[in-house]
Short mmCIF file of C-alpha atoms in Angstrom, two decimals:
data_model
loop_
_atom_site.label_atom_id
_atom_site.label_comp_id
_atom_site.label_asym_id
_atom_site.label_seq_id
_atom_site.Cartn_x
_atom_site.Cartn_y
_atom_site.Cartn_z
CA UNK A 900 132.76 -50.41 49.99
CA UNK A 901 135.15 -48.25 47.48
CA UNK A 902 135.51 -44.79 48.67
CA UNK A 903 135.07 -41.64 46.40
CA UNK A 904 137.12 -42.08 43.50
CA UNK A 905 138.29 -38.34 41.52
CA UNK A 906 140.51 -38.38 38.06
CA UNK A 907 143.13 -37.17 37.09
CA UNK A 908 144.46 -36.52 40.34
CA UNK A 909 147.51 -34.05 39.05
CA UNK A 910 146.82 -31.54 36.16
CA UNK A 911 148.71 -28.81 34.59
CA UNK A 912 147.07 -26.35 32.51
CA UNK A 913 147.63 -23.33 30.59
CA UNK A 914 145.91 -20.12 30.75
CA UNK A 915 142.85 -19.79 28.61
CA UNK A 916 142.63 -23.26 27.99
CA UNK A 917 139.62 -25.22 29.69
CA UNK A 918 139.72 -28.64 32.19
CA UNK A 919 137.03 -31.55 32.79
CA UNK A 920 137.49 -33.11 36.20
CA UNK A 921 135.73 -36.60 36.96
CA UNK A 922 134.34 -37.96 39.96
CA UNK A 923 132.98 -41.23 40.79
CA UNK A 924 130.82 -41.34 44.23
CA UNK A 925 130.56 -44.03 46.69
CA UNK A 926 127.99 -46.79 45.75
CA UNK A 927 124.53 -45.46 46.10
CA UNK A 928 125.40 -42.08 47.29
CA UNK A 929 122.98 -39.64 44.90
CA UNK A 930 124.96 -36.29 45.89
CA UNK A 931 127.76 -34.99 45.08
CA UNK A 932 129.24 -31.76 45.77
CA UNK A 933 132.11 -29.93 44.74
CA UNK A 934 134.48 -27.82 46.58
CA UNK A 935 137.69 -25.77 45.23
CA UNK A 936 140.56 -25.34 48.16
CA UNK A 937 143.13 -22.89 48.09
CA UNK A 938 145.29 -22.08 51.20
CA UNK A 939 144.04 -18.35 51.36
CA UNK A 940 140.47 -19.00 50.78
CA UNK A 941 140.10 -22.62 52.70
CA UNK A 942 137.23 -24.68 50.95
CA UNK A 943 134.54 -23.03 49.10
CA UNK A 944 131.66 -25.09 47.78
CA UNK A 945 131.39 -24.85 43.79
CA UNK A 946 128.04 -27.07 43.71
CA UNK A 947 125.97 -29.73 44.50
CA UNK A 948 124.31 -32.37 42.13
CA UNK A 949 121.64 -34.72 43.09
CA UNK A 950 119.59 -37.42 40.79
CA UNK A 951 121.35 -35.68 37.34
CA UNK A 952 119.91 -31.94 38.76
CA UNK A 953 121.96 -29.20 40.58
CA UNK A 954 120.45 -28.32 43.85
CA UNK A 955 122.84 -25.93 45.07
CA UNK A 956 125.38 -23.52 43.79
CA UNK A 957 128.08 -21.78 45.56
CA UNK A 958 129.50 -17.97 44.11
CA UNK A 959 131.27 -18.93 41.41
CA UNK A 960 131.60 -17.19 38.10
CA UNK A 961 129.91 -19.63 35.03
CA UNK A 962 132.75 -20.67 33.76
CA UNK A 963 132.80 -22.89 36.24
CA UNK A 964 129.80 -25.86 35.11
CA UNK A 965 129.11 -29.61 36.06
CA UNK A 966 126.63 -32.55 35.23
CA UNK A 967 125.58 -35.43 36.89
CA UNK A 968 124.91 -38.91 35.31
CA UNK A 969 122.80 -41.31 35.52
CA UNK A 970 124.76 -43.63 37.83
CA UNK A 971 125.44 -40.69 39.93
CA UNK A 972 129.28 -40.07 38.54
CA UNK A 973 130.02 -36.08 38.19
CA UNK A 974 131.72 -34.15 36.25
CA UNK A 975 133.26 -30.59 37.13
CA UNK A 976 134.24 -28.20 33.80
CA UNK A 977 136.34 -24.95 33.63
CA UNK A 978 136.62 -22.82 30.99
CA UNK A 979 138.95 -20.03 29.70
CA UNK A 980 141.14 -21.00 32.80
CA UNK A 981 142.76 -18.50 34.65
CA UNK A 982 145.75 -18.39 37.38
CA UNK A 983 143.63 -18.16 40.18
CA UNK A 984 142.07 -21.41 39.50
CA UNK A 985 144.97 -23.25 40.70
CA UNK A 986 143.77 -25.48 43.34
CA UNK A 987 143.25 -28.20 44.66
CA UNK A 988 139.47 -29.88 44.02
CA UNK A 989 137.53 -32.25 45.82
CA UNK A 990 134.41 -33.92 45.27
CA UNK A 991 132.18 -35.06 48.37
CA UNK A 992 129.76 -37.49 48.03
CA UNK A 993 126.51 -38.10 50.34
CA UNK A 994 122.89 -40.44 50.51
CA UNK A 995 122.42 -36.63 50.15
CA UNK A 996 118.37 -37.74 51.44
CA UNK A 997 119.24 -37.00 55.04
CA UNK A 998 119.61 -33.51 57.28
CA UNK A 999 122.70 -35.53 58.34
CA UNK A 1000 124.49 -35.28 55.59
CA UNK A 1001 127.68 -36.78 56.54
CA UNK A 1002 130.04 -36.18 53.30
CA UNK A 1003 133.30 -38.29 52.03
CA UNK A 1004 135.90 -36.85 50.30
CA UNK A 1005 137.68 -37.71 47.60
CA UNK A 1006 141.34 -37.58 47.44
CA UNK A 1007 140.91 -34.69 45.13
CA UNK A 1008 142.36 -33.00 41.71
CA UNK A 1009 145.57 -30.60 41.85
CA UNK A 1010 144.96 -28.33 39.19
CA UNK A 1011 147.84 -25.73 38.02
CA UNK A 1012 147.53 -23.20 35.46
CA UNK A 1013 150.70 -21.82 34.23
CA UNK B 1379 126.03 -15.12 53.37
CA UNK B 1380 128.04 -17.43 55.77
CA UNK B 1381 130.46 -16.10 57.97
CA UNK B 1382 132.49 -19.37 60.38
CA UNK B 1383 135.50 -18.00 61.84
CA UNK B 1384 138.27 -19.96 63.82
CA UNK B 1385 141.91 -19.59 64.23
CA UNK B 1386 144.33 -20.27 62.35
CA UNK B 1387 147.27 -21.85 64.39
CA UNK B 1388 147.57 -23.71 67.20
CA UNK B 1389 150.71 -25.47 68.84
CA UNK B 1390 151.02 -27.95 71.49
CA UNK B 1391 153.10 -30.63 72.80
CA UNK B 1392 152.53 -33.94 72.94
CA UNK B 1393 150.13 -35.72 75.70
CA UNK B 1394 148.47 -31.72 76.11
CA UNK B 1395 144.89 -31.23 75.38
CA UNK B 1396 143.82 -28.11 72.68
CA UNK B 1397 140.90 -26.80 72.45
CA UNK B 1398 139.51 -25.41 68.63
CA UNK B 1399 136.87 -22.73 68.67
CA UNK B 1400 134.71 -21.99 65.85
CA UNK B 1401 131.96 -19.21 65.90
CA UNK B 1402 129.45 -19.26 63.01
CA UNK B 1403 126.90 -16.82 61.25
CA UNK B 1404 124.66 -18.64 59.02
CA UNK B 1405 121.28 -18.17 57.89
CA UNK B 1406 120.05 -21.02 59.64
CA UNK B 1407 121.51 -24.33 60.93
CA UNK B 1408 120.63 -27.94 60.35
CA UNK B 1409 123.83 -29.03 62.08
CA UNK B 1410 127.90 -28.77 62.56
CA UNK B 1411 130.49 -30.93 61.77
CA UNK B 1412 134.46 -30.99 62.16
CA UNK B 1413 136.85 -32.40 59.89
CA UNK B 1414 140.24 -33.35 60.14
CA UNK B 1415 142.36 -32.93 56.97
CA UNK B 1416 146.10 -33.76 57.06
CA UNK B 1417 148.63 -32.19 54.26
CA UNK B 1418 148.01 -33.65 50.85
CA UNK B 1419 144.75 -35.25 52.08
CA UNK B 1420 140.89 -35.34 51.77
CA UNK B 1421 139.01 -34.49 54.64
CA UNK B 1422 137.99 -36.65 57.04
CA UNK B 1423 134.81 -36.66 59.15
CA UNK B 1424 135.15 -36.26 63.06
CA UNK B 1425 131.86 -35.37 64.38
CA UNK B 1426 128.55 -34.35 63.85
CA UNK B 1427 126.47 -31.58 66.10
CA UNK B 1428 122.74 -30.22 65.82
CA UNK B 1429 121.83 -30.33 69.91
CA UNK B 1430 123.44 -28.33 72.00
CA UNK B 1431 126.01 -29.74 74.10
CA UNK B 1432 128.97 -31.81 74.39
CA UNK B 1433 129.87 -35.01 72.28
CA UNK B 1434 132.72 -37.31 72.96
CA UNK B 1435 134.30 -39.83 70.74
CA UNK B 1436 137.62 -41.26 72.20
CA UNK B 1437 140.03 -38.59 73.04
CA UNK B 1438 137.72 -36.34 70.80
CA UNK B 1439 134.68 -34.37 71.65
CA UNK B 1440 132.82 -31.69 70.39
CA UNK B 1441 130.66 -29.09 71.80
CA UNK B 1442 127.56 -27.20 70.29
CA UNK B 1443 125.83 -23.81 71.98
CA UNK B 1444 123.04 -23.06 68.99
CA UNK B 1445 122.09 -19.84 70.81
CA UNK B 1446 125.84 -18.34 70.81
CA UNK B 1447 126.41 -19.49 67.54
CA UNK B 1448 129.41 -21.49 68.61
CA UNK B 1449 131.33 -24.78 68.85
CA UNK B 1450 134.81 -26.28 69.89
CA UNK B 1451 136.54 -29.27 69.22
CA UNK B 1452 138.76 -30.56 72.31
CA UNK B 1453 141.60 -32.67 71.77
CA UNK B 1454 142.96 -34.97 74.30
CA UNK B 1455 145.84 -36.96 75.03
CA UNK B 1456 147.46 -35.43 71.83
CA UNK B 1457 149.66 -37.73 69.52
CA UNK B 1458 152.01 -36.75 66.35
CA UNK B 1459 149.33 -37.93 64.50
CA UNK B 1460 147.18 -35.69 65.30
CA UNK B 1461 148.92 -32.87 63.60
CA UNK B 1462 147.09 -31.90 60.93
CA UNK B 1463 144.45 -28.51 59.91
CA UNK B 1464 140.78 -29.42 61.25
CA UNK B 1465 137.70 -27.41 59.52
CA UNK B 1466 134.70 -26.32 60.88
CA UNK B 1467 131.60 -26.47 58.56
CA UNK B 1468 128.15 -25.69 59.38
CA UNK B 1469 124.74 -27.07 57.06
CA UNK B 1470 122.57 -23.77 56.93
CA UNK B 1471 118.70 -23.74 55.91
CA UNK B 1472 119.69 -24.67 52.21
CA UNK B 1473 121.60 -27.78 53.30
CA UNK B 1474 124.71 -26.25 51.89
CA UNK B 1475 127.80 -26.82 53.75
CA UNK B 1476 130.16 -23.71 54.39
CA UNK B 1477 133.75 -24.38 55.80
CA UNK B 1478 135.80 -22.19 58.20
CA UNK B 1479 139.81 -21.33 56.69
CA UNK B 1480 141.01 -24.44 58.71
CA UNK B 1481 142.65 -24.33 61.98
CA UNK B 1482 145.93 -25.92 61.91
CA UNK B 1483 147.32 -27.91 64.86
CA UNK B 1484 150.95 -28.47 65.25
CA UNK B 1485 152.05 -31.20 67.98
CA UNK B 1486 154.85 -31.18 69.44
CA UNK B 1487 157.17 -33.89 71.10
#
């Protein structure tokens, strides 16, 4: 089974400008969450989508968005980018059906903003 | 809001056990799992706790007290390998997951 599957997996942005990350779950898996890591703030979780609607939201200003699609792929948007959203980001993705909500990580998006 | 705390650093040598402690504040739990991450990687799964007590996998194991709000991952038989930052992250009432900073484990030969 093909694990969690994130493009582009190295970006480099200016300031101001805005980003689309993509990420591609495992087979059948309806949730996916997102989570931006930094090494002074560890992981913080952006959002969650399951079946196309967002079920959870982390504290993150708006400028920070995402959809899901109908086959479950995800996408993560950031507007008017600023420094501090260099990071690394990582998509998880889950049956998302279960209290055991084991999650699977992609291998993630290094974002820079210059 | 969610508050997990565990330490930052730890060093050992190689063939040593070390012990990671994580305390958590959450408004509820539905369960606690540990991850291992290694530099320039996703996260990996390592274990899964909602009952109390101890769970061992190999020359892992993990230990859940619900009612001190508190956890530990033990590490035996240490390898190289086995450097790497491992995250504590606990599913509260909302079925969000909230990550500790990380606790980074540095094995030495």
């Amino acid at each position: 089974k093909a694990g969690v599957t994130q493009t582009p997996r190295y970006l480099i942005k200016t300031r101001g400008q805005q980003v689309t990350l993509s990420c591609s779950p495992i087979s059948g898996h309806r949730s996916v969450s997102w989570y931006q890591q930094t090494p002074g703030q560890g992981l913080q979780f952006l959002f969650e989508y399951f079946s196309e609607t967002q079920r959870n939201k982390g504290n993150f200003p708006g400028r920070f968005s995402g959809r899901q699609f109908s086959n479950s792929r995800s996408e993560m948007n950031v507007s008017t980018l600023e420094l501090g959203d260099s990071a690394l980001y990582l998509c998880a993705s889950s049956s998302g059906t279960e209290a055991y909500n084991e999650q699977f990580f992609g291998p993630g998006t290094r974002l820079t903003v210059l | 809001g969610q508050n997990i705390d565990q330490p930052t650093e730890m060093t050992a040598t190689e063939g040593a056990i070390v012990q990671i402690n994580c305390t958590y504040q959450t408004s509820g739990f539905n369960g606690l799992f540990w991850y291992q991450q290694h530099a320039g990687e996703a996260p990996t799964f390592l274990s899964y706790n909602v009952l109390d007590g101890l769970e061992e996998k190999g020359r892992f194991s993990s230990f859940l007290s619900r009612s001190k709000g508190y956890s530990y991952l033990l590490l035996k038989e240490l390898q190289m390998k086995d450097s790497a930052s491992y995250l504590c992250a606990v599913i509260s009432n909302d079925y969000k997951l909230s990550f500790g900073a990380g606790t980074t484990v540095t094995v030495r030969a």
